[in-house]
Amino acid sequence: MKITVSYSKNDTPSNEELKQLSEKSLSALQTLIDGNGEGNDFLGWVNLPNEISQQEIAKIESIAERLRKCSEVFVVAGIGGSYLGARMVIEALKHNFDTLTNQNTPTILYAGNTMNEDYLADLMEVLDKKDYSLAVISKSGTTTETAVTFRILREHLTKKYGSQEAAKRIVAITDKEKGVLKQIADKEGCDTFVIPDNVGGRFSVLTPVGLLPIAVAGFDIRKILEGAKLQRKEVLGNKDSDMLKYVVARNYLYNKGKSVEIMVNYQPNLVYFSEWWKQLYGESEGKDNKGLFPASVSNTTDLHSMGQYIQEGRRLMFETVLHIENSKKSLPIPTLKENDDKLDYLLNHSLTQINEKAEEGTRLAHLEGGVSQIQLSVERVDEINIGQLIYFFEIACGVSGYVLGVNPFNQPGVENYKKKMFKLLGKE
Ligand code: PA5
C-alpha cells in the first residue's frame, strides 16, 4: 500500500505547514497508543488482530461451516457498524454476479438495517422458499431496526423448522450482558459471540461481528487478520507511515477550508468499501460542529453524474482515490474484421489499462479544477489487502479524530433521532 498526494495549485502547503501537522499527527498517534485520549475505553480494536484468540477463530470457522452446509441463504441482521464491515468485505471479494453463479455458498442477504415494510415483506417471500440461517448482530441488543427484524425472522424460522432447529440456525452476536439479545439467545439455546466492551460498532469488523458473516460467505478470515496484523506492525511506532501521510493531507485540506472528502473507486465491488469508510469517518469525526463530510463516488460510472459537480461545482472537496493496481481476471477486447465501431485505437490496452487511463485523466482534470487528490495504491483486492485497508483506515480515523480535537469513539448525535422516534411511537 502506498499513499501519494497531489495538491491542486491553490491548496499547495508550505513545508512548515506540513511539518507542524506531521508533529501533531504523530503526537495524536502516541496518545492513541498510550490510551490517554478521549474515548480511551473504546480502544480494544487497536490490538484486535494480535489479540483475537485461536479458540475464537476456530469457533467462528466451525459455526460458519455448519451454517454453510444447511443454508441456501444467510441473513445478516444488523445496522451501522453491525453490518457494514462484513458487507464491505464480502462485496469486495465475491463474484460480481454471485446470486446467479454460486452453487455451494449461501447467498448473503442483509436485513435489520431498514424498517421498510416492502423490503422485509419481499425478504420473507424469498425466505419462505429457501433454507436459511441468520446472524443477528447488535452490540446494544436494543437497536429498533435490528430488533424488529429479528422478531419477524425468529418467528418465521420457528414456524418453518420448529423451535429446536430454528435455534441451531440463529447466531447472536452482542454484548455480554446489555440489552435483551443475549438473554433471548441463551434462553433459546442459540450460539452466541460476545462483542468486547472496548470495541465500538464501527471498529468491530475484526470481531465475530464481521468475521462470522465473512466466513459464512466462504472467505479466509485468517488472511484478513494477517493483513490487519501486517498493517498494525507497519503503522504503530513508525513516524513516516503512509497512514500518517494520509492523516496529514486530509487534515491540512480541512484546515484549508475543504469540507468534503470524497472516497473514489474505479470498480463496482468497492461501493460498500466506501459505505463502510463513510460510516467510520462520519460517525467518528462529525461532532462539535467539526469534521469533513465523507462522500463517495464509484467511477467511471459516476463521472457521468457527479463528475460534473466535482469538476466545476462549489470548491468544497478533495478526493481520496483507492487505486487498485491489478484486476483478478482478464478479458481481451475482440479484434473485428472491420473497425466499424472505430475502437481499434484501444487494442493495445487491456480493459484494466483503459480504466487506469480514465483514472489518470480524471486526476489531471480534477487537479486542474482545483480538487486535490490523495491516492492510496493497493496491489489487488484480496483478503490480505482488505485486512490491511481495514486497519489503515481505522487507525487513521482514530488519529485524525484526535488531530481534529473530537472524541472519535462516541456517537452522541445518533441518540437524538431515537428519542424523538420513541416519543412519537409512545415507547415508555
Ligand atoms: O458505530 C456504531 O457504534 C454504530 O454505528 C452502531 O454500530 C449502530 O448504531 C448499531 O448499533 P448496535 O450494534 O448496538 O445495534
Short mmCIF file of C-alpha atoms and ligand atoms in Angstrom, two decimals:
data_model
loop_
_atom_site.label_atom_id
_atom_site.label_comp_id
_atom_site.label_asym_id
_atom_site.label_seq_id
_atom_site.Cartn_x
_atom_site.Cartn_y
_atom_site.Cartn_z
CA MET A 1 0.00 0.00 0.00
CA LYS A 2 1.30 3.43 -0.84
CA ILE A 3 0.00 7.00 -0.44
CA THR A 4 0.76 9.77 -2.92
CA VAL A 5 -0.70 13.24 -2.60
CA SER A 6 -1.16 15.73 -5.46
CA TYR A 7 -2.24 19.16 -4.21
CA SER A 8 -4.05 21.49 -6.59
CA LYS A 9 -2.42 24.89 -7.28
CA ASN A 10 -4.33 26.86 -4.64
CA ASP A 11 -4.00 24.15 -1.99
CA THR A 12 -0.26 23.58 -2.07
CA PRO A 13 1.08 23.51 1.50
CA SER A 14 4.35 25.04 2.69
CA ASN A 15 6.96 22.75 4.24
CA GLU A 16 6.33 24.45 7.58
CA GLU A 17 2.56 23.70 7.43
CA LEU A 18 3.26 20.05 6.68
CA LYS A 19 5.88 19.83 9.42
CA GLN A 20 3.52 21.23 12.06
CA LEU A 21 0.70 18.87 11.08
CA SER A 22 3.08 15.90 10.96
CA GLU A 23 4.16 16.62 14.53
CA LYS A 24 0.55 16.99 15.64
CA SER A 25 -0.44 13.72 13.92
CA LEU A 26 2.49 11.83 15.42
CA SER A 27 1.57 13.05 18.86
CA ALA A 28 -2.10 12.06 18.25
CA LEU A 29 -0.89 8.57 17.29
CA GLN A 30 1.10 8.40 20.53
CA THR A 31 -2.00 9.45 22.52
CA LEU A 32 -3.90 6.60 20.86
CA ILE A 33 -1.15 4.07 21.60
CA ASP A 34 -0.76 5.26 25.21
CA GLY A 35 -4.54 5.16 25.63
CA ASN A 36 -4.75 8.51 27.37
CA GLY A 37 -7.01 10.41 24.97
CA GLU A 38 -10.77 10.88 24.91
CA GLY A 39 -12.81 7.72 24.43
CA ASN A 40 -9.89 5.57 25.64
CA ASP A 41 -12.29 2.93 26.94
CA PHE A 42 -13.03 2.08 23.28
CA LEU A 43 -9.54 1.24 22.05
CA GLY A 44 -9.86 -2.56 22.01
CA TRP A 45 -9.68 -2.60 18.20
CA VAL A 46 -6.06 -1.33 18.20
CA ASN A 47 -4.73 -4.72 19.30
CA LEU A 48 -7.54 -6.94 18.00
CA PRO A 49 -5.59 -8.51 15.11
CA ASN A 50 -2.96 -9.73 17.58
CA GLU A 51 -5.22 -10.49 20.49
CA ILE A 52 -8.11 -12.43 18.97
CA SER A 53 -7.64 -15.98 20.25
CA GLN A 54 -7.14 -19.11 18.12
CA GLN A 55 -10.08 -20.57 20.02
CA GLU A 56 -12.38 -17.71 18.94
CA ILE A 57 -11.23 -18.00 15.30
CA ALA A 58 -11.80 -21.77 15.33
CA LYS A 59 -15.28 -21.30 16.87
CA ILE A 60 -16.19 -18.78 14.13
CA GLU A 61 -14.92 -21.14 11.41
CA SER A 62 -16.71 -24.19 12.76
CA ILE A 63 -20.10 -22.44 13.21
CA ALA A 64 -19.71 -20.86 9.76
CA GLU A 65 -19.05 -24.27 8.22
CA ARG A 66 -22.12 -25.77 9.87
CA LEU A 67 -24.33 -22.90 8.66
CA ARG A 68 -22.90 -23.09 5.13
CA LYS A 69 -23.97 -26.72 4.93
CA CYS A 70 -27.61 -26.12 5.91
CA SER A 71 -28.28 -22.77 4.21
CA GLU A 72 -29.02 -21.57 0.70
CA VAL A 73 -29.31 -18.07 2.15
CA PHE A 74 -27.60 -16.48 5.13
CA VAL A 75 -29.21 -13.34 6.55
CA VAL A 76 -27.02 -10.77 8.29
CA ALA A 77 -29.33 -8.71 10.52
CA GLY A 78 -27.59 -5.58 11.81
CA ILE A 79 -27.22 -1.86 11.16
CA GLY A 80 -24.31 0.63 11.03
CA GLY A 81 -21.15 -0.92 12.40
CA SER A 82 -23.04 -4.14 12.99
CA TYR A 83 -23.22 -4.93 9.25
CA LEU A 84 -21.20 -2.53 7.11
CA GLY A 85 -17.80 -4.12 7.79
CA ALA A 86 -18.99 -7.60 6.83
CA ARG A 87 -20.82 -6.30 3.77
CA MET A 88 -17.82 -4.26 2.65
CA VAL A 89 -15.51 -7.31 2.76
CA ILE A 90 -18.00 -9.74 1.20
CA GLU A 91 -18.91 -7.38 -1.66
CA ALA A 92 -15.23 -6.68 -2.35
CA LEU A 93 -14.24 -10.36 -2.55
CA LYS A 94 -17.25 -12.10 -4.07
CA HIS A 95 -18.10 -12.75 -7.71
CA ASN A 96 -19.92 -9.69 -9.05
CA PHE A 97 -22.92 -11.82 -10.02
CA ASP A 98 -22.74 -14.38 -7.23
CA THR A 99 -26.51 -14.71 -6.88
CA LEU A 100 -26.51 -16.32 -10.33
CA THR A 101 -23.28 -18.30 -10.10
CA ASN A 102 -22.90 -19.59 -6.56
CA GLN A 103 -23.95 -23.20 -6.15
CA ASN A 104 -22.11 -24.18 -2.99
CA THR A 105 -22.04 -20.98 -0.99
CA PRO A 106 -25.06 -19.40 0.68
CA THR A 107 -26.21 -16.11 -0.79
CA ILE A 108 -25.72 -13.41 1.83
CA LEU A 109 -28.70 -11.10 2.30
CA TYR A 110 -28.86 -8.08 4.60
CA ALA A 111 -31.69 -7.02 6.92
CA GLY A 112 -32.06 -5.21 10.22
CA ASN A 113 -30.72 -2.09 8.52
CA THR A 114 -34.13 -0.78 7.43
CA MET A 115 -37.71 -0.76 8.65
CA ASN A 116 -39.12 -0.55 5.15
CA GLU A 117 -42.11 -2.85 5.07
CA ASP A 118 -41.80 -3.73 1.37
CA TYR A 119 -38.13 -4.71 1.78
CA LEU A 120 -38.90 -7.01 4.70
CA ALA A 121 -42.04 -8.45 3.09
CA ASP A 122 -40.02 -9.20 -0.09
CA LEU A 123 -37.35 -10.83 2.05
CA MET A 124 -39.89 -13.06 3.78
CA GLU A 125 -41.28 -14.13 0.40
CA VAL A 126 -37.78 -15.23 -0.61
CA LEU A 127 -37.08 -16.94 2.71
CA ASP A 128 -40.34 -18.89 2.53
CA LYS A 129 -38.79 -20.85 -0.33
CA LYS A 130 -35.18 -21.15 0.83
CA ASP A 131 -33.28 -22.96 3.52
CA TYR A 132 -31.69 -20.23 5.59
CA SER A 133 -29.93 -19.28 8.77
CA LEU A 134 -29.10 -15.93 10.28
CA ALA A 135 -26.76 -13.86 12.40
CA VAL A 136 -28.45 -11.20 14.49
CA ILE A 137 -25.83 -8.60 15.34
CA SER A 138 -26.32 -5.74 17.78
CA LYS A 139 -23.88 -4.59 20.40
CA SER A 140 -26.54 -2.79 22.43
CA GLY A 141 -29.04 -5.55 21.76
CA THR A 142 -31.78 -2.92 21.60
CA THR A 143 -31.47 -1.21 18.20
CA THR A 144 -35.02 -0.93 16.84
CA GLU A 145 -34.31 -1.73 13.17
CA THR A 146 -32.44 -4.91 14.06
CA ALA A 147 -34.71 -5.92 16.96
CA VAL A 148 -37.96 -5.71 15.00
CA THR A 149 -36.40 -7.58 12.06
CA PHE A 150 -35.18 -10.29 14.44
CA ARG A 151 -38.65 -10.68 15.91
CA ILE A 152 -40.05 -11.30 12.40
CA LEU A 153 -37.23 -13.67 11.39
CA ARG A 154 -37.24 -15.62 14.65
CA GLU A 155 -40.93 -16.25 14.38
CA HIS A 156 -40.59 -17.24 10.72
CA LEU A 157 -37.71 -19.64 11.43
CA THR A 158 -39.62 -21.25 14.30
CA LYS A 159 -42.71 -21.79 12.14
CA LYS A 160 -40.60 -23.15 9.31
CA TYR A 161 -38.29 -25.52 11.22
CA GLY A 162 -39.68 -25.88 14.76
CA SER A 163 -38.04 -24.25 17.76
CA GLN A 164 -35.12 -26.68 18.18
CA GLU A 165 -33.90 -26.49 14.59
CA ALA A 166 -34.61 -22.72 14.49
CA ALA A 167 -32.28 -22.22 17.46
CA LYS A 168 -29.50 -24.02 15.56
CA ARG A 169 -29.95 -21.61 12.67
CA ILE A 170 -29.61 -18.42 14.71
CA VAL A 171 -26.33 -16.95 15.91
CA ALA A 172 -26.48 -13.90 18.17
CA ILE A 173 -23.53 -11.51 18.29
CA THR A 174 -23.97 -8.97 21.04
CA ASP A 175 -22.77 -7.51 24.33
CA LYS A 176 -22.13 -9.93 27.19
CA GLU A 177 -24.97 -8.54 29.27
CA LYS A 178 -26.52 -5.32 27.92
CA GLY A 179 -29.82 -5.47 26.03
CA VAL A 180 -32.16 -8.42 25.64
CA LEU A 181 -30.48 -10.23 22.78
CA LYS A 182 -28.05 -12.30 24.83
CA GLN A 183 -30.86 -13.35 27.19
CA ILE A 184 -33.10 -14.42 24.31
CA ALA A 185 -30.29 -16.35 22.60
CA ASP A 186 -29.32 -18.12 25.84
CA LYS A 187 -32.93 -18.97 26.62
CA GLU A 188 -33.47 -20.43 23.12
CA GLY A 189 -30.11 -22.25 23.09
CA CYS A 190 -28.58 -20.39 20.12
CA ASP A 191 -24.86 -20.00 19.54
CA THR A 192 -23.58 -16.63 20.71
CA PHE A 193 -20.49 -14.47 20.34
CA VAL A 194 -19.69 -11.60 22.66
CA ILE A 195 -18.58 -8.22 21.26
CA PRO A 196 -15.79 -6.94 23.51
CA ASP A 197 -16.81 -3.98 25.72
CA ASN A 198 -13.95 -1.87 24.44
CA VAL A 199 -14.73 -2.20 20.71
CA GLY A 200 -17.36 0.17 19.27
CA GLY A 201 -19.65 -0.86 16.40
CA ARG A 202 -17.84 0.83 13.53
CA PHE A 203 -14.47 -0.56 14.69
CA SER A 204 -15.79 -4.11 15.09
CA VAL A 205 -15.24 -5.75 11.70
CA LEU A 206 -12.35 -7.85 13.04
CA THR A 207 -14.53 -9.34 15.80
CA PRO A 208 -17.21 -12.02 15.12
CA VAL A 209 -19.45 -9.10 14.01
CA GLY A 210 -17.58 -9.06 10.71
CA LEU A 211 -15.71 -12.35 10.77
CA LEU A 212 -18.67 -14.73 11.11
CA PRO A 213 -20.60 -13.46 8.04
CA ILE A 214 -17.33 -13.25 6.07
CA ALA A 215 -16.54 -16.88 6.94
CA VAL A 216 -20.09 -17.99 6.02
CA ALA A 217 -19.57 -16.28 2.66
CA GLY A 218 -16.54 -18.54 2.19
CA PHE A 219 -13.62 -16.13 2.67
CA ASP A 220 -10.44 -16.71 4.64
CA ILE A 221 -10.74 -14.77 7.90
CA ARG A 222 -7.23 -15.79 8.97
CA LYS A 223 -5.77 -13.95 5.98
CA ILE A 224 -7.86 -10.86 6.74
CA LEU A 225 -6.49 -10.85 10.29
CA GLU A 226 -2.98 -11.43 8.92
CA GLY A 227 -3.35 -8.35 6.68
CA ALA A 228 -4.54 -6.27 9.62
CA LYS A 229 -1.61 -7.53 11.69
CA LEU A 230 0.83 -6.52 8.96
CA GLN A 231 -0.62 -3.02 8.82
CA ARG A 232 -0.62 -2.74 12.61
CA LYS A 233 3.09 -3.54 12.63
CA GLU A 234 3.65 -1.02 9.85
CA VAL A 235 1.87 1.94 11.48
CA LEU A 236 2.47 1.65 15.21
CA GLY A 237 5.70 3.36 16.08
CA ASN A 238 6.53 4.43 12.51
CA LYS A 239 6.73 8.19 12.20
CA ASP A 240 6.87 8.09 8.39
CA SER A 241 4.00 5.72 7.69
CA ASP A 242 1.59 6.20 4.80
CA MET A 243 -1.20 6.23 7.39
CA LEU A 244 0.29 9.42 8.92
CA LYS A 245 0.73 10.92 5.44
CA TYR A 246 -2.99 10.36 4.84
CA VAL A 247 -3.89 11.96 8.20
CA VAL A 248 -1.66 14.97 7.48
CA ALA A 249 -3.03 15.51 3.96
CA ARG A 250 -6.72 15.29 4.90
CA ASN A 251 -6.32 17.49 7.98
CA TYR A 252 -4.27 20.03 6.03
CA LEU A 253 -7.03 20.23 3.39
CA TYR A 254 -9.69 20.50 6.11
CA ASN A 255 -7.79 23.38 7.74
CA LYS A 256 -7.52 24.97 4.30
CA GLY A 257 -11.32 25.17 4.16
CA LYS A 258 -12.35 21.95 2.42
CA SER A 259 -15.47 20.44 3.93
CA VAL A 260 -15.99 17.27 1.88
CA GLU A 261 -13.72 14.25 1.39
CA ILE A 262 -14.83 12.05 -1.49
CA MET A 263 -13.74 8.40 -1.47
CA VAL A 264 -13.28 7.37 -5.10
CA ASN A 265 -13.07 3.87 -6.53
CA TYR A 266 -12.97 2.56 -10.06
CA GLN A 267 -14.70 -0.77 -9.56
CA PRO A 268 -18.27 -1.62 -8.55
CA ASN A 269 -17.25 -4.21 -5.94
CA LEU A 270 -15.79 -1.39 -3.83
CA VAL A 271 -19.01 0.61 -3.45
CA TYR A 272 -19.51 -0.91 0.01
CA PHE A 273 -15.91 -0.17 0.88
CA SER A 274 -16.91 3.48 0.60
CA GLU A 275 -20.10 2.89 2.60
CA TRP A 276 -18.05 1.34 5.42
CA TRP A 277 -15.50 4.18 5.26
CA LYS A 278 -18.24 6.85 5.27
CA GLN A 279 -19.77 5.42 8.43
CA LEU A 280 -16.37 5.08 10.10
CA TYR A 281 -15.37 8.67 9.41
CA GLY A 282 -18.81 10.32 9.55
CA GLU A 283 -19.73 8.94 12.98
CA SER A 284 -16.22 9.38 14.36
CA GLU A 285 -15.47 12.93 13.24
CA GLY A 286 -18.79 14.67 12.69
CA LYS A 287 -19.36 16.30 16.07
CA ASP A 288 -18.87 19.60 17.92
CA ASN A 289 -19.71 21.32 14.60
CA LYS A 290 -16.50 19.92 13.13
CA GLY A 291 -15.36 17.32 10.65
CA LEU A 292 -15.10 16.57 6.95
CA PHE A 293 -18.32 15.29 5.37
CA PRO A 294 -17.43 11.87 3.93
CA ALA A 295 -18.91 11.29 0.48
CA SER A 296 -18.17 8.77 -2.25
CA VAL A 297 -18.31 8.11 -5.98
CA SER A 298 -17.78 4.95 -7.99
CA ASN A 299 -16.13 5.71 -11.32
CA THR A 300 -16.21 5.74 -14.19
CA THR A 301 -19.99 5.33 -13.62
CA ASP A 302 -20.26 8.49 -11.51
CA LEU A 303 -18.09 10.56 -13.83
CA HIS A 304 -21.28 10.69 -15.87
CA SER A 305 -23.25 12.12 -12.95
CA MET A 306 -21.33 13.62 -10.01
CA GLY A 307 -18.24 14.18 -12.18
CA GLN A 308 -19.71 17.46 -13.42
CA TYR A 309 -20.10 18.83 -9.88
CA ILE A 310 -16.65 17.70 -8.80
CA GLN A 311 -15.09 19.34 -11.85
CA GLU A 312 -16.96 22.65 -11.79
CA GLY A 313 -19.34 22.98 -8.81
CA ARG A 314 -18.61 24.73 -5.49
CA ARG A 315 -14.99 24.09 -4.47
CA LEU A 316 -15.78 22.18 -1.27
CA MET A 317 -13.96 18.95 -1.76
CA PHE A 318 -10.85 16.89 -2.21
CA GLU A 319 -10.68 13.26 -3.31
CA THR A 320 -9.15 10.14 -1.81
CA VAL A 321 -8.75 7.62 -4.60
CA LEU A 322 -8.48 3.93 -3.81
CA HIS A 323 -6.30 2.79 -6.70
CA ILE A 324 -6.20 -0.98 -7.35
CA GLU A 325 -3.15 -1.98 -9.39
CA ASN A 326 -4.24 -5.40 -10.68
CA SER A 327 -7.53 -6.96 -11.66
CA LYS A 328 -8.26 -10.61 -10.82
CA LYS A 329 -9.33 -11.66 -14.29
CA SER A 330 -8.56 -10.70 -17.86
CA LEU A 331 -10.99 -10.17 -20.72
CA PRO A 332 -9.48 -9.29 -24.11
CA ILE A 333 -11.20 -6.75 -26.34
CA PRO A 334 -12.04 -8.64 -29.55
CA THR A 335 -10.39 -7.77 -32.87
CA LEU A 336 -13.00 -7.32 -35.58
CA LYS A 337 -12.59 -7.73 -39.35
CA GLU A 338 -13.61 -4.15 -39.85
CA ASN A 339 -13.07 -1.30 -37.40
CA ASP A 340 -16.72 -0.29 -37.86
CA ASP A 341 -17.10 0.84 -34.23
CA LYS A 342 -13.83 2.84 -34.53
CA LEU A 343 -12.42 1.31 -31.34
CA ASP A 344 -9.22 -0.22 -32.74
CA TYR A 345 -7.18 2.52 -31.02
CA LEU A 346 -7.90 0.65 -27.78
CA LEU A 347 -6.49 -2.67 -28.92
CA ASN A 348 -3.02 -2.11 -27.44
CA HIS A 349 -4.54 -1.83 -23.98
CA SER A 350 -6.25 -4.19 -21.58
CA LEU A 351 -9.55 -3.08 -20.05
CA THR A 352 -7.68 -2.53 -16.78
CA GLN A 353 -5.23 -0.22 -18.54
CA ILE A 354 -8.09 1.70 -20.17
CA ASN A 355 -9.78 2.07 -16.76
CA GLU A 356 -6.44 3.31 -15.39
CA LYS A 357 -6.15 5.92 -18.15
CA ALA A 358 -9.64 7.12 -17.22
CA GLU A 359 -8.44 7.35 -13.61
CA GLU A 360 -5.28 9.22 -14.59
CA GLY A 361 -7.21 11.56 -16.92
CA THR A 362 -9.72 12.30 -14.15
CA ARG A 363 -6.92 13.01 -11.69
CA LEU A 364 -5.41 15.58 -14.08
CA ALA A 365 -8.79 17.14 -14.90
CA HIS A 366 -9.84 17.40 -11.25
CA LEU A 367 -6.47 18.85 -10.24
CA GLU A 368 -6.96 21.47 -12.95
CA GLY A 369 -10.43 22.09 -11.44
CA GLY A 370 -8.87 22.75 -8.01
CA VAL A 371 -9.60 19.33 -6.47
CA SER A 372 -6.59 17.96 -4.61
CA GLN A 373 -6.02 14.21 -4.76
CA ILE A 374 -4.84 11.70 -2.22
CA GLN A 375 -4.15 8.35 -3.86
CA LEU A 376 -3.87 5.10 -1.94
CA SER A 377 -2.45 2.35 -4.18
CA VAL A 378 -3.20 -1.27 -3.34
CA GLU A 379 -1.78 -4.21 -5.29
CA ARG A 380 -5.03 -6.15 -5.58
CA VAL A 381 -8.33 -6.81 -3.83
CA ASP A 382 -7.76 -9.91 -1.72
CA GLU A 383 -8.12 -10.92 1.93
CA ILE A 384 -4.66 -9.74 2.98
CA ASN A 385 -5.06 -6.32 1.39
CA ILE A 386 -8.59 -5.87 2.71
CA GLY A 387 -7.26 -6.65 6.19
CA GLN A 388 -4.55 -4.03 5.68
CA LEU A 389 -7.08 -1.45 4.46
CA ILE A 390 -9.33 -2.05 7.46
CA TYR A 391 -6.54 -1.41 9.91
CA PHE A 392 -5.14 1.51 7.88
CA PHE A 393 -8.44 3.41 7.81
CA GLU A 394 -9.40 2.54 11.39
CA ILE A 395 -6.17 3.83 12.88
CA ALA A 396 -6.10 6.86 10.56
CA CYS A 397 -9.64 7.62 11.77
CA GLY A 398 -8.68 7.49 15.45
CA VAL A 399 -5.56 9.62 14.88
CA SER A 400 -7.45 12.11 12.67
CA GLY A 401 -10.17 12.49 15.29
CA TYR A 402 -7.59 13.43 17.89
CA VAL A 403 -5.91 15.87 15.47
CA LEU A 404 -9.34 17.43 14.89
CA GLY A 405 -9.94 17.64 18.64
CA VAL A 406 -13.01 15.40 18.96
CA ASN A 407 -13.69 12.10 20.69
CA PRO A 408 -13.69 9.74 17.68
CA PHE A 409 -15.17 6.83 19.61
CA ASN A 410 -18.62 8.05 20.64
CA GLN A 411 -21.73 8.98 18.63
CA PRO A 412 -23.93 11.12 20.90
CA GLY A 413 -25.78 12.62 17.93
CA VAL A 414 -27.25 9.27 16.89
CA GLU A 415 -29.39 9.19 20.05
CA ASN A 416 -31.41 12.26 19.16
CA TYR A 417 -33.48 10.72 16.36
CA LYS A 418 -34.11 7.66 18.53
CA LYS A 419 -35.52 9.77 21.40
CA LYS A 420 -37.84 11.63 19.04
CA MET A 421 -38.92 8.40 17.27
CA PHE A 422 -39.63 6.62 20.57
CA LYS A 423 -41.70 9.58 21.78
CA LEU A 424 -43.73 9.52 18.55
CA LEU A 425 -44.23 5.76 18.91
CA GLY A 426 -45.28 6.10 22.54
CA LYS A 427 -42.43 3.96 23.96
CA GLU A 428 -42.21 4.28 27.73
O1 PA5 B 1 -20.56 2.54 15.24
C1 PA5 B 1 -21.54 2.43 15.96
O2 PA5 B 1 -21.43 2.30 17.20
C2 PA5 B 1 -22.95 2.39 15.41
O3 PA5 B 1 -22.96 2.60 14.03
C3 PA5 B 1 -23.61 1.05 15.70
O4 PA5 B 1 -22.86 0.03 15.12
C4 PA5 B 1 -25.04 1.01 15.19
O5 PA5 B 1 -25.77 2.08 15.70
C5 PA5 B 1 -25.71 -0.31 15.60
O6 PA5 B 1 -25.71 -0.46 16.97
P1 PA5 B 1 -25.94 -1.85 17.69
O7 PA5 B 1 -24.84 -2.75 17.28
O8 PA5 B 1 -25.94 -1.55 19.14
O9 PA5 B 1 -27.27 -2.37 17.20
#
